[in-house]
PDB file of C-alpha atoms and ligand atoms in Angstrom:
ATOM      1  CA  MET A   1      52.652  76.780 158.155  1.00  0.00           C
ATOM      2  CA  ILE A   2      55.526  75.855 155.870  1.00  0.00           C
ATOM      3  CA  ARG A   3      54.363  74.108 152.690  1.00  0.00           C
ATOM      4  CA  LEU A   4      56.063  70.793 152.014  1.00  0.00           C
ATOM      5  CA  GLY A   5      56.758  70.053 148.367  1.00  0.00           C
ATOM      6  CA  VAL A   6      57.459  66.353 147.920  1.00  0.00           C
ATOM      7  CA  ASN A   7      59.749  65.630 144.992  1.00  0.00           C
ATOM      8  CA  VAL A   8      58.959  62.208 143.479  1.00  0.00           C
ATOM      9  CA  ASP A   9      61.723  62.143 140.843  1.00  0.00           C
ATOM     10  CA  HIS A  10      63.423  59.142 142.379  1.00  0.00           C
ATOM     11  CA  VAL A  11      60.318  56.990 142.193  1.00  0.00           C
ATOM     12  CA  ALA A  12      60.739  57.459 138.441  1.00  0.00           C
ATOM     13  CA  THR A  13      64.465  56.692 138.780  1.00  0.00           C
ATOM     14  CA  VAL A  14      63.575  53.194 140.006  1.00  0.00           C
ATOM     15  CA  ARG A  15      61.060  52.769 137.172  1.00  0.00           C
ATOM     16  CA  GLN A  16      63.565  53.899 134.542  1.00  0.00           C
ATOM     17  CA  ALA A  17      66.080  51.335 135.856  1.00  0.00           C
ATOM     18  CA  ARG A  18      63.902  48.735 134.103  1.00  0.00           C
ATOM     19  CA  MET A  19      62.169  50.928 131.503  1.00  0.00           C
ATOM     20  CA  ILE A  20      58.760  49.559 132.492  1.00  0.00           C
ATOM     21  CA  ASP A  21      55.795  51.243 134.160  1.00  0.00           C
ATOM     22  CA  ILE A  22      56.360  50.561 137.879  1.00  0.00           C
ATOM     23  CA  PRO A  23      56.815  52.152 140.339  1.00  0.00           C
ATOM     24  CA  ASP A  24      54.596  54.973 139.130  1.00  0.00           C
ATOM     25  CA  PRO A  25      55.586  58.460 140.367  1.00  0.00           C
ATOM     26  CA  VAL A  26      51.972  59.595 139.953  1.00  0.00           C
ATOM     27  CA  GLU A  27      50.749  56.889 142.343  1.00  0.00           C
ATOM     28  CA  ALA A  28      53.531  57.907 144.755  1.00  0.00           C
ATOM     29  CA  ALA A  29      52.484  61.560 144.444  1.00  0.00           C
ATOM     30  CA  LEU A  30      48.875  60.697 145.309  1.00  0.00           C
ATOM     31  CA  LEU A  31      50.083  58.815 148.413  1.00  0.00           C
ATOM     32  CA  ALA A  32      52.274  61.814 149.293  1.00  0.00           C
ATOM     33  CA  GLU A  33      49.125  63.952 149.128  1.00  0.00           C
ATOM     34  CA  THR A  34      47.450  61.556 151.571  1.00  0.00           C
ATOM     35  CA  GLY A  35      50.460  61.958 153.886  1.00  0.00           C
ATOM     36  CA  GLY A  36      50.051  65.735 153.834  1.00  0.00           C
ATOM     37  CA  ALA A  37      52.195  66.974 150.923  1.00  0.00           C
ATOM     38  CA  ASP A  38      51.211  70.547 150.108  1.00  0.00           C
ATOM     39  CA  LEU A  39      52.561  70.329 146.587  1.00  0.00           C
ATOM     40  CA  ILE A  40      54.315  67.860 144.338  1.00  0.00           C
ATOM     41  CA  THR A  41      57.622  68.738 142.751  1.00  0.00           C
ATOM     42  CA  VAL A  42      59.236  67.073 139.740  1.00  0.00           C
ATOM     43  CA  HIS A  43      62.295  67.890 137.678  1.00  0.00           C
ATOM     44  CA  LEU A  44      61.910  67.275 133.951  1.00  0.00           C
ATOM     45  CA  ARG A  45      65.580  66.923 133.081  1.00  0.00           C
ATOM     46  CA  GLU A  46      66.976  67.416 129.612  1.00  0.00           C
ATOM     47  CA  ASP A  47      68.223  63.800 129.557  1.00  0.00           C
ATOM     48  CA  ARG A  48      64.869  62.468 130.904  1.00  0.00           C
ATOM     49  CA  ARG A  49      66.704  60.218 133.328  1.00  0.00           C
ATOM     50  CA  HIS A  50      63.671  59.975 135.625  1.00  0.00           C
ATOM     51  CA  ILE A  51      60.537  62.103 135.075  1.00  0.00           C
ATOM     52  CA  GLN A  52      59.069  62.064 131.539  1.00  0.00           C
ATOM     53  CA  GLU A  53      56.678  64.530 129.918  1.00  0.00           C
ATOM     54  CA  TYR A  54      53.787  62.067 130.283  1.00  0.00           C
ATOM     55  CA  ASP A  55      54.387  61.975 134.058  1.00  0.00           C
ATOM     56  CA  VAL A  56      54.033  65.751 134.272  1.00  0.00           C
ATOM     57  CA  ALA A  57      50.883  65.622 132.118  1.00  0.00           C
ATOM     58  CA  ARG A  58      49.331  62.890 134.292  1.00  0.00           C
ATOM     59  CA  LEU A  59      50.250  64.755 137.493  1.00  0.00           C
ATOM     60  CA  ARG A  60      48.614  67.861 136.057  1.00  0.00           C
ATOM     61  CA  GLU A  61      45.389  65.889 135.594  1.00  0.00           C
ATOM     62  CA  ARG A  62      45.331  63.947 138.828  1.00  0.00           C
ATOM     63  CA  LEU A  63      46.777  66.069 141.636  1.00  0.00           C
ATOM     64  CA  SER A  64      44.580  67.952 144.074  1.00  0.00           C
ATOM     65  CA  VAL A  65      47.559  69.964 145.352  1.00  0.00           C
ATOM     66  CA  GLY A  66      49.794  72.256 143.307  1.00  0.00           C
ATOM     67  CA  LEU A  67      52.416  71.085 140.832  1.00  0.00           C
ATOM     68  CA  ASN A  68      55.904  72.592 140.902  1.00  0.00           C
ATOM     69  CA  LEU A  69      58.075  71.913 137.850  1.00  0.00           C
ATOM     70  CA  GLU A  70      61.841  72.206 138.257  1.00  0.00           C
ATOM     71  CA  MET A  71      63.422  72.987 134.925  1.00  0.00           C
ATOM     72  CA  ALA A  72      66.467  74.377 133.188  1.00  0.00           C
ATOM     73  CA  GLY A  73      65.928  77.906 131.893  1.00  0.00           C
ATOM     74  CA  THR A  74      66.170  76.907 128.232  1.00  0.00           C
ATOM     75  CA  GLY A  75      63.877  77.574 125.294  1.00  0.00           C
ATOM     76  CA  GLU A  76      63.018  73.871 124.980  1.00  0.00           C
ATOM     77  CA  MET A  77      62.022  73.554 128.641  1.00  0.00           C
ATOM     78  CA  THR A  78      60.086  76.807 128.586  1.00  0.00           C
ATOM     79  CA  ALA A  79      58.037  75.454 125.676  1.00  0.00           C
ATOM     80  CA  HIS A  80      57.322  72.276 127.665  1.00  0.00           C
ATOM     81  CA  ALA A  81      56.329  74.285 130.735  1.00  0.00           C
ATOM     82  CA  LEU A  82      53.988  76.478 128.695  1.00  0.00           C
ATOM     83  CA  ALA A  83      52.325  73.339 127.315  1.00  0.00           C
ATOM     84  CA  LEU A  84      52.235  71.425 130.629  1.00  0.00           C
ATOM     85  CA  ARG A  85      51.052  74.403 132.745  1.00  0.00           C
ATOM     86  CA  PRO A  86      52.423  73.674 136.221  1.00  0.00           C
ATOM     87  CA  ASP A  87      51.306  76.042 138.987  1.00  0.00           C
ATOM     88  CA  ASP A  88      54.927  76.890 139.751  1.00  0.00           C
ATOM     89  CA  ALA A  89      58.224  76.598 137.947  1.00  0.00           C
ATOM     90  CA  CYS A  90      61.594  76.544 139.682  1.00  0.00           C
ATOM     91  CA  LEU A  91      64.504  77.349 137.399  1.00  0.00           C
ATOM     92  CA  VAL A  92      67.590  75.286 138.176  1.00  0.00           C
ATOM     93  CA  PRO A  93      71.035  74.909 136.612  1.00  0.00           C
ATOM     94  CA  GLU A  94      71.492  71.618 134.813  1.00  0.00           C
ATOM     95  CA  ARG A  95      74.476  69.657 133.554  1.00  0.00           C
ATOM     96  CA  ARG A  96      74.109  66.234 132.001  1.00  0.00           C
ATOM     97  CA  GLU A  97      77.004  64.662 133.889  1.00  0.00           C
ATOM     98  CA  GLU A  98      75.852  65.679 137.371  1.00  0.00           C
ATOM     99  CA  LEU A  99      74.276  63.200 139.789  1.00  0.00           C
ATOM    100  CA  THR A 100      71.886  65.831 141.097  1.00  0.00           C
ATOM    101  CA  THR A 101      71.575  69.607 140.937  1.00  0.00           C
ATOM    102  CA  GLU A 102      74.944  70.961 142.057  1.00  0.00           C
ATOM    103  CA  GLY A 103      74.834  74.508 143.366  1.00  0.00           C
ATOM    104  CA  GLY A 104      72.438  77.310 142.629  1.00  0.00           C
ATOM    105  CA  LEU A 105      71.698  79.077 139.390  1.00  0.00           C
ATOM    106  CA  ASP A 106      74.105  81.862 138.407  1.00  0.00           C
ATOM    107  CA  VAL A 107      71.411  84.487 137.946  1.00  0.00           C
ATOM    108  CA  VAL A 108      73.981  87.273 137.627  1.00  0.00           C
ATOM    109  CA  ALA A 109      75.826  85.629 134.723  1.00  0.00           C
ATOM    110  CA  HIS A 110      72.679  84.490 132.867  1.00  0.00           C
ATOM    111  CA  ALA A 111      70.491  87.495 133.586  1.00  0.00           C
ATOM    112  CA  ASP A 112      69.448  88.243 129.996  1.00  0.00           C
ATOM    113  CA  GLN A 113      68.406  84.687 129.159  1.00  0.00           C
ATOM    114  CA  LEU A 114      66.638  84.201 132.495  1.00  0.00           C
ATOM    115  CA  ARG A 115      64.794  87.502 132.319  1.00  0.00           C
ATOM    116  CA  GLU A 116      63.063  86.356 129.146  1.00  0.00           C
ATOM    117  CA  VAL A 117      62.198  82.910 130.550  1.00  0.00           C
ATOM    118  CA  VAL A 118      60.827  84.419 133.786  1.00  0.00           C
ATOM    119  CA  ALA A 119      58.684  86.865 131.800  1.00  0.00           C
ATOM    120  CA  ARG A 120      57.300  84.160 129.486  1.00  0.00           C
ATOM    121  CA  LEU A 121      56.397  81.830 132.343  1.00  0.00           C
ATOM    122  CA  ARG A 122      54.882  84.582 134.477  1.00  0.00           C
ATOM    123  CA  GLY A 123      52.974  85.849 131.466  1.00  0.00           C
ATOM    124  CA  ALA A 124      51.322  82.413 131.284  1.00  0.00           C
ATOM    125  CA  GLY A 125      50.281  82.627 134.951  1.00  0.00           C
ATOM    126  CA  ILE A 126      53.039  80.313 136.244  1.00  0.00           C
ATOM    127  CA  ARG A 127      54.729  81.484 139.466  1.00  0.00           C
ATOM    128  CA  VAL A 128      58.501  81.450 139.097  1.00  0.00           C
ATOM    129  CA  SER A 129      61.161  80.742 141.656  1.00  0.00           C
ATOM    130  CA  LEU A 130      64.899  80.758 141.055  1.00  0.00           C
ATOM    131  CA  PHE A 131      67.054  78.149 142.786  1.00  0.00           C
ATOM    132  CA  VAL A 132      70.022  80.118 144.103  1.00  0.00           C
ATOM    133  CA  ASP A 133      72.795  79.855 146.649  1.00  0.00           C
ATOM    134  CA  PRO A 134      72.160  82.053 149.695  1.00  0.00           C
ATOM    135  CA  ASP A 135      74.424  84.677 148.136  1.00  0.00           C
ATOM    136  CA  PRO A 136      73.231  88.300 148.363  1.00  0.00           C
ATOM    137  CA  ARG A 137      74.213  89.074 144.736  1.00  0.00           C
ATOM    138  CA  GLN A 138      72.164  86.149 143.418  1.00  0.00           C
ATOM    139  CA  ILE A 139      69.173  87.037 145.580  1.00  0.00           C
ATOM    140  CA  GLU A 140      69.249  90.690 144.530  1.00  0.00           C
ATOM    141  CA  ALA A 141      69.569  89.671 140.866  1.00  0.00           C
ATOM    142  CA  SER A 142      66.575  87.335 141.268  1.00  0.00           C
ATOM    143  CA  ARG A 143      64.498  90.238 142.504  1.00  0.00           C
ATOM    144  CA  GLU A 144      65.686  92.410 139.657  1.00  0.00           C
ATOM    145  CA  LEU A 145      64.640  89.741 137.094  1.00  0.00           C
ATOM    146  CA  GLY A 146      61.087  89.761 138.393  1.00  0.00           C
ATOM    147  CA  ALA A 147      60.966  86.316 140.026  1.00  0.00           C
ATOM    148  CA  ASP A 148      58.173  85.649 142.516  1.00  0.00           C
ATOM    149  CA  ALA A 149      60.381  83.589 144.824  1.00  0.00           C
ATOM    150  CA  VAL A 150      63.833  82.249 145.455  1.00  0.00           C
ATOM    151  CA  GLU A 151      64.474  78.681 146.516  1.00  0.00           C
ATOM    152  CA  LEU A 152      67.587  78.870 148.663  1.00  0.00           C
ATOM    153  CA  HIS A 153      69.988  76.014 148.039  1.00  0.00           C
ATOM    154  CA  THR A 154      70.370  74.221 151.354  1.00  0.00           C
ATOM    155  CA  GLY A 155      72.789  71.561 150.029  1.00  0.00           C
ATOM    156  CA  THR A 156      75.935  73.317 151.244  1.00  0.00           C
ATOM    157  CA  TYR A 157      74.504  73.477 154.773  1.00  0.00           C
ATOM    158  CA  CYS A 158      73.367  69.830 154.573  1.00  0.00           C
ATOM    159  CA  ASP A 159      76.769  68.579 153.368  1.00  0.00           C
ATOM    160  CA  ALA A 160      78.883  70.816 155.626  1.00  0.00           C
ATOM    161  CA  ALA A 161      81.511  69.317 157.927  1.00  0.00           C
ATOM    162  CA  VAL A 162      80.607  69.689 161.601  1.00  0.00           C
ATOM    163  CA  ASP A 163      82.768  72.783 162.087  1.00  0.00           C
ATOM    164  CA  ARG A 164      81.076  74.586 159.197  1.00  0.00           C
ATOM    165  CA  VAL A 165      77.414  73.752 159.813  1.00  0.00           C
ATOM    166  CA  ALA A 166      76.722  76.863 161.924  1.00  0.00           C
ATOM    167  CA  ARG A 167      78.295  79.153 159.314  1.00  0.00           C
ATOM    168  CA  GLU A 168      76.322  77.604 156.438  1.00  0.00           C
ATOM    169  CA  LEU A 169      73.089  77.763 158.433  1.00  0.00           C
ATOM    170  CA  GLU A 170      73.739  81.438 159.147  1.00  0.00           C
ATOM    171  CA  ALA A 171      74.220  82.032 155.413  1.00  0.00           C
ATOM    172  CA  VAL A 172      70.767  80.529 154.733  1.00  0.00           C
ATOM    173  CA  ARG A 173      69.254  82.614 157.546  1.00  0.00           C
ATOM    174  CA  ARG A 174      70.721  85.844 156.183  1.00  0.00           C
ATOM    175  CA  GLY A 175      69.729  84.943 152.643  1.00  0.00           C
ATOM    176  CA  ALA A 176      66.158  84.300 153.780  1.00  0.00           C
ATOM    177  CA  ALA A 177      65.979  87.651 155.592  1.00  0.00           C
ATOM    178  CA  LEU A 178      67.402  89.520 152.605  1.00  0.00           C
ATOM    179  CA  ALA A 179      65.053  87.839 150.123  1.00  0.00           C
ATOM    180  CA  ALA A 180      61.965  88.447 152.251  1.00  0.00           C
ATOM    181  CA  GLY A 181      63.014  92.060 152.748  1.00  0.00           C
ATOM    182  CA  LEU A 182      63.136  92.451 148.958  1.00  0.00           C
ATOM    183  CA  GLY A 183      59.598  91.127 148.697  1.00  0.00           C
ATOM    184  CA  LEU A 184      60.517  87.665 147.412  1.00  0.00           C
ATOM    185  CA  GLU A 185      58.815  84.550 148.719  1.00  0.00           C
ATOM    186  CA  VAL A 186      61.444  82.323 150.355  1.00  0.00           C
ATOM    187  CA  HIS A 187      61.664  78.588 149.674  1.00  0.00           C
ATOM    188  CA  GLY A 188      64.414  76.123 150.534  1.00  0.00           C
ATOM    189  CA  GLY A 189      65.574  72.763 149.332  1.00  0.00           C
ATOM    190  CA  HIS A 190      68.223  70.223 148.495  1.00  0.00           C
ATOM    191  CA  GLY A 191      69.762  67.594 150.731  1.00  0.00           C
ATOM    192  CA  LEU A 192      67.209  68.007 153.520  1.00  0.00           C
ATOM    193  CA  ASN A 193      66.383  64.979 155.674  1.00  0.00           C
ATOM    194  CA  THR A 194      64.964  64.218 159.109  1.00  0.00           C
ATOM    195  CA  GLU A 195      68.365  64.882 160.731  1.00  0.00           C
ATOM    196  CA  ASN A 196      68.998  68.345 159.314  1.00  0.00           C
ATOM    197  CA  VAL A 197      65.601  69.880 158.473  1.00  0.00           C
ATOM    198  CA  THR A 198      64.744  71.341 161.900  1.00  0.00           C
ATOM    199  CA  PRO A 199      67.021  74.431 161.947  1.00  0.00           C
ATOM    200  CA  ILE A 200      65.995  75.262 158.370  1.00  0.00           C
ATOM    201  CA  ALA A 201      62.273  74.895 159.118  1.00  0.00           C
ATOM    202  CA  ALA A 202      62.747  77.217 162.122  1.00  0.00           C
ATOM    203  CA  ILE A 203      63.773  80.100 159.819  1.00  0.00           C
ATOM    204  CA  GLU A 204      60.835  82.462 159.994  1.00  0.00           C
ATOM    205  CA  GLU A 205      60.922  83.737 156.400  1.00  0.00           C
ATOM    206  CA  ILE A 206      60.865  80.261 154.815  1.00  0.00           C
ATOM    207  CA  VAL A 207      57.375  79.357 153.589  1.00  0.00           C
ATOM    208  CA  GLU A 208      58.114  76.294 151.438  1.00  0.00           C
ATOM    209  CA  LEU A 209      60.558  73.382 151.528  1.00  0.00           C
ATOM    210  CA  ASN A 210      61.073  70.963 148.636  1.00  0.00           C
ATOM    211  CA  ILE A 211      62.359  67.566 149.698  1.00  0.00           C
ATOM    212  CA  GLY A 212      62.880  64.504 147.523  1.00  0.00           C
ATOM    213  CA  HIS A 213      65.561  61.911 148.012  1.00  0.00           C
ATOM    214  CA  SER A 214      65.272  61.428 151.765  1.00  0.00           C
ATOM    215  CA  ILE A 215      61.475  61.062 151.648  1.00  0.00           C
ATOM    216  CA  VAL A 216      61.567  58.596 148.748  1.00  0.00           C
ATOM    217  CA  ALA A 217      64.346  56.645 150.505  1.00  0.00           C
ATOM    218  CA  ARG A 218      62.323  56.499 153.730  1.00  0.00           C
ATOM    219  CA  SER A 219      59.177  55.523 151.820  1.00  0.00           C
ATOM    220  CA  ILE A 220      60.852  52.276 150.777  1.00  0.00           C
ATOM    221  CA  MET A 221      60.986  51.354 154.470  1.00  0.00           C
ATOM    222  CA  VAL A 222      57.709  52.711 155.851  1.00  0.00           C
ATOM    223  CA  GLY A 223      55.603  53.653 152.819  1.00  0.00           C
ATOM    224  CA  MET A 224      55.089  57.058 151.223  1.00  0.00           C
ATOM    225  CA  VAL A 225      52.164  58.171 153.404  1.00  0.00           C
ATOM    226  CA  GLU A 226      54.131  57.600 156.609  1.00  0.00           C
ATOM    227  CA  ALA A 227      57.377  59.070 155.230  1.00  0.00           C
ATOM    228  CA  VAL A 228      55.596  62.308 154.338  1.00  0.00           C
ATOM    229  CA  ARG A 229      53.759  62.390 157.678  1.00  0.00           C
ATOM    230  CA  GLU A 230      57.060  62.078 159.540  1.00  0.00           C
ATOM    231  CA  MET A 231      58.615  64.976 157.625  1.00  0.00           C
ATOM    232  CA  LYS A 232      55.511  67.161 158.018  1.00  0.00           C
ATOM    233  CA  ALA A 233      55.507  66.546 161.781  1.00  0.00           C
ATOM    234  CA  LEU A 234      59.179  67.499 162.097  1.00  0.00           C
ATOM    235  CA  ILE A 235      58.674  70.689 160.114  1.00  0.00           C
ATOM    236  CA  ALA A 236      55.590  71.625 162.150  1.00  0.00           C
ATOM    237  CA  GLY A 237      57.538  70.984 165.387  1.00  0.00           C
ATOM    238  CA  ALA A 238      60.429  73.198 164.246  1.00  0.00           C
ATOM    239  CA  GLU A 239      58.055  76.001 163.334  1.00  0.00           C
ATOM    240  CA  THR A 240      56.354  75.873 166.718  1.00  0.00           C
ATOM    241  CA  ALA A 241      59.715  75.843 168.534  1.00  0.00           C
ATOM    242  CA  GLY A 242      60.964  78.713 166.361  1.00  0.00           C
ATOM    243  CA  GLY A 243      57.913  80.762 167.346  1.00  0.00           C
TER     244      GLY A 243
HETATM  245  N1  PXP B   1      65.026  71.735 145.150  1.00  0.00           N
HETATM  246  C1  PXP B   1      65.661  71.742 143.964  1.00  0.00           C
HETATM  247  C2  PXP B   1      65.696  72.995 143.192  1.00  0.00           C
HETATM  248  C3  PXP B   1      66.242  70.562 143.438  1.00  0.00           C
HETATM  249  O1  PXP B   1      66.856  70.588 142.257  1.00  0.00           O
HETATM  250  C4  PXP B   1      66.118  69.366 144.177  1.00  0.00           C
HETATM  251  C5  PXP B   1      66.653  68.087 143.608  1.00  0.00           C
HETATM  252  O2  PXP B   1      65.878  67.731 142.501  1.00  0.00           O
HETATM  253  C6  PXP B   1      65.440  69.406 145.401  1.00  0.00           C
HETATM  254  C7  PXP B   1      64.923  70.604 145.882  1.00  0.00           C
HETATM  255  C8  PXP B   1      65.263  68.190 146.241  1.00  0.00           C
HETATM  256  O3  PXP B   1      66.515  67.765 146.692  1.00  0.00           O
HETATM  257  P1  PXP B   1      66.649  66.391 147.478  1.00  0.00           P
HETATM  258  O4  PXP B   1      66.273  65.310 146.517  1.00  0.00           O
HETATM  259  O5  PXP B   1      68.107  66.363 147.861  1.00  0.00           O
HETATM  260  O6  PXP B   1      65.721  66.469 148.650  1.00  0.00           O
END
């Protein structure tokens, strides 16, 4: 069974629009648990545009499921992660001006810095995944750095024009097979929604998907419990069909 990580960042985005205390991403996370979320994912960004440290601390106290912290691989964020103690950390590239994470981490170019961050987090008992494009060089470098997992960036597949979808899906498939063959756990995420998740969830090596925006958007219409249930059912259906 693929684990579904529900990312509640954008509940905090709505809260931060007014700088008050509603809607509460922790309350949303607890409803996501009721809907069947297997873990809760949040991204503590450098500019704190949505999730704040106190959200991560409250999630740590109140969740029954695991907590996955997306973070830049910087010294400041590593210190926060060591204090906040998520179960998992996913290292992502981060630029202040971006609307959302754009592209995977360049593990090859930043190998020295990332090696140290991976070792410090793993030394504290935090499982580490690296968010990378389904590019063989990045996947091999992730293995070499000692990561537990890679989260394959599915955004290029999700945003692809019709004539490129099959090629981008094949890239994710090959990346998943390569990563699993190297002994890495394979996760996926970014841009997934009810229209595009099925072929990704049918990839045998993928054991975890992290999905945020589309679930939060749907939750405005049908509530968080139902939005998570819908996504879980689609993923389960794809897995069964994929054998
Ligand atoms: N995985 C990673 C590493 C991300 O950075 C994000 C966005 O925060 C997601 C998954 C979720 O992406 P989306 O909000 O498009 O579902």
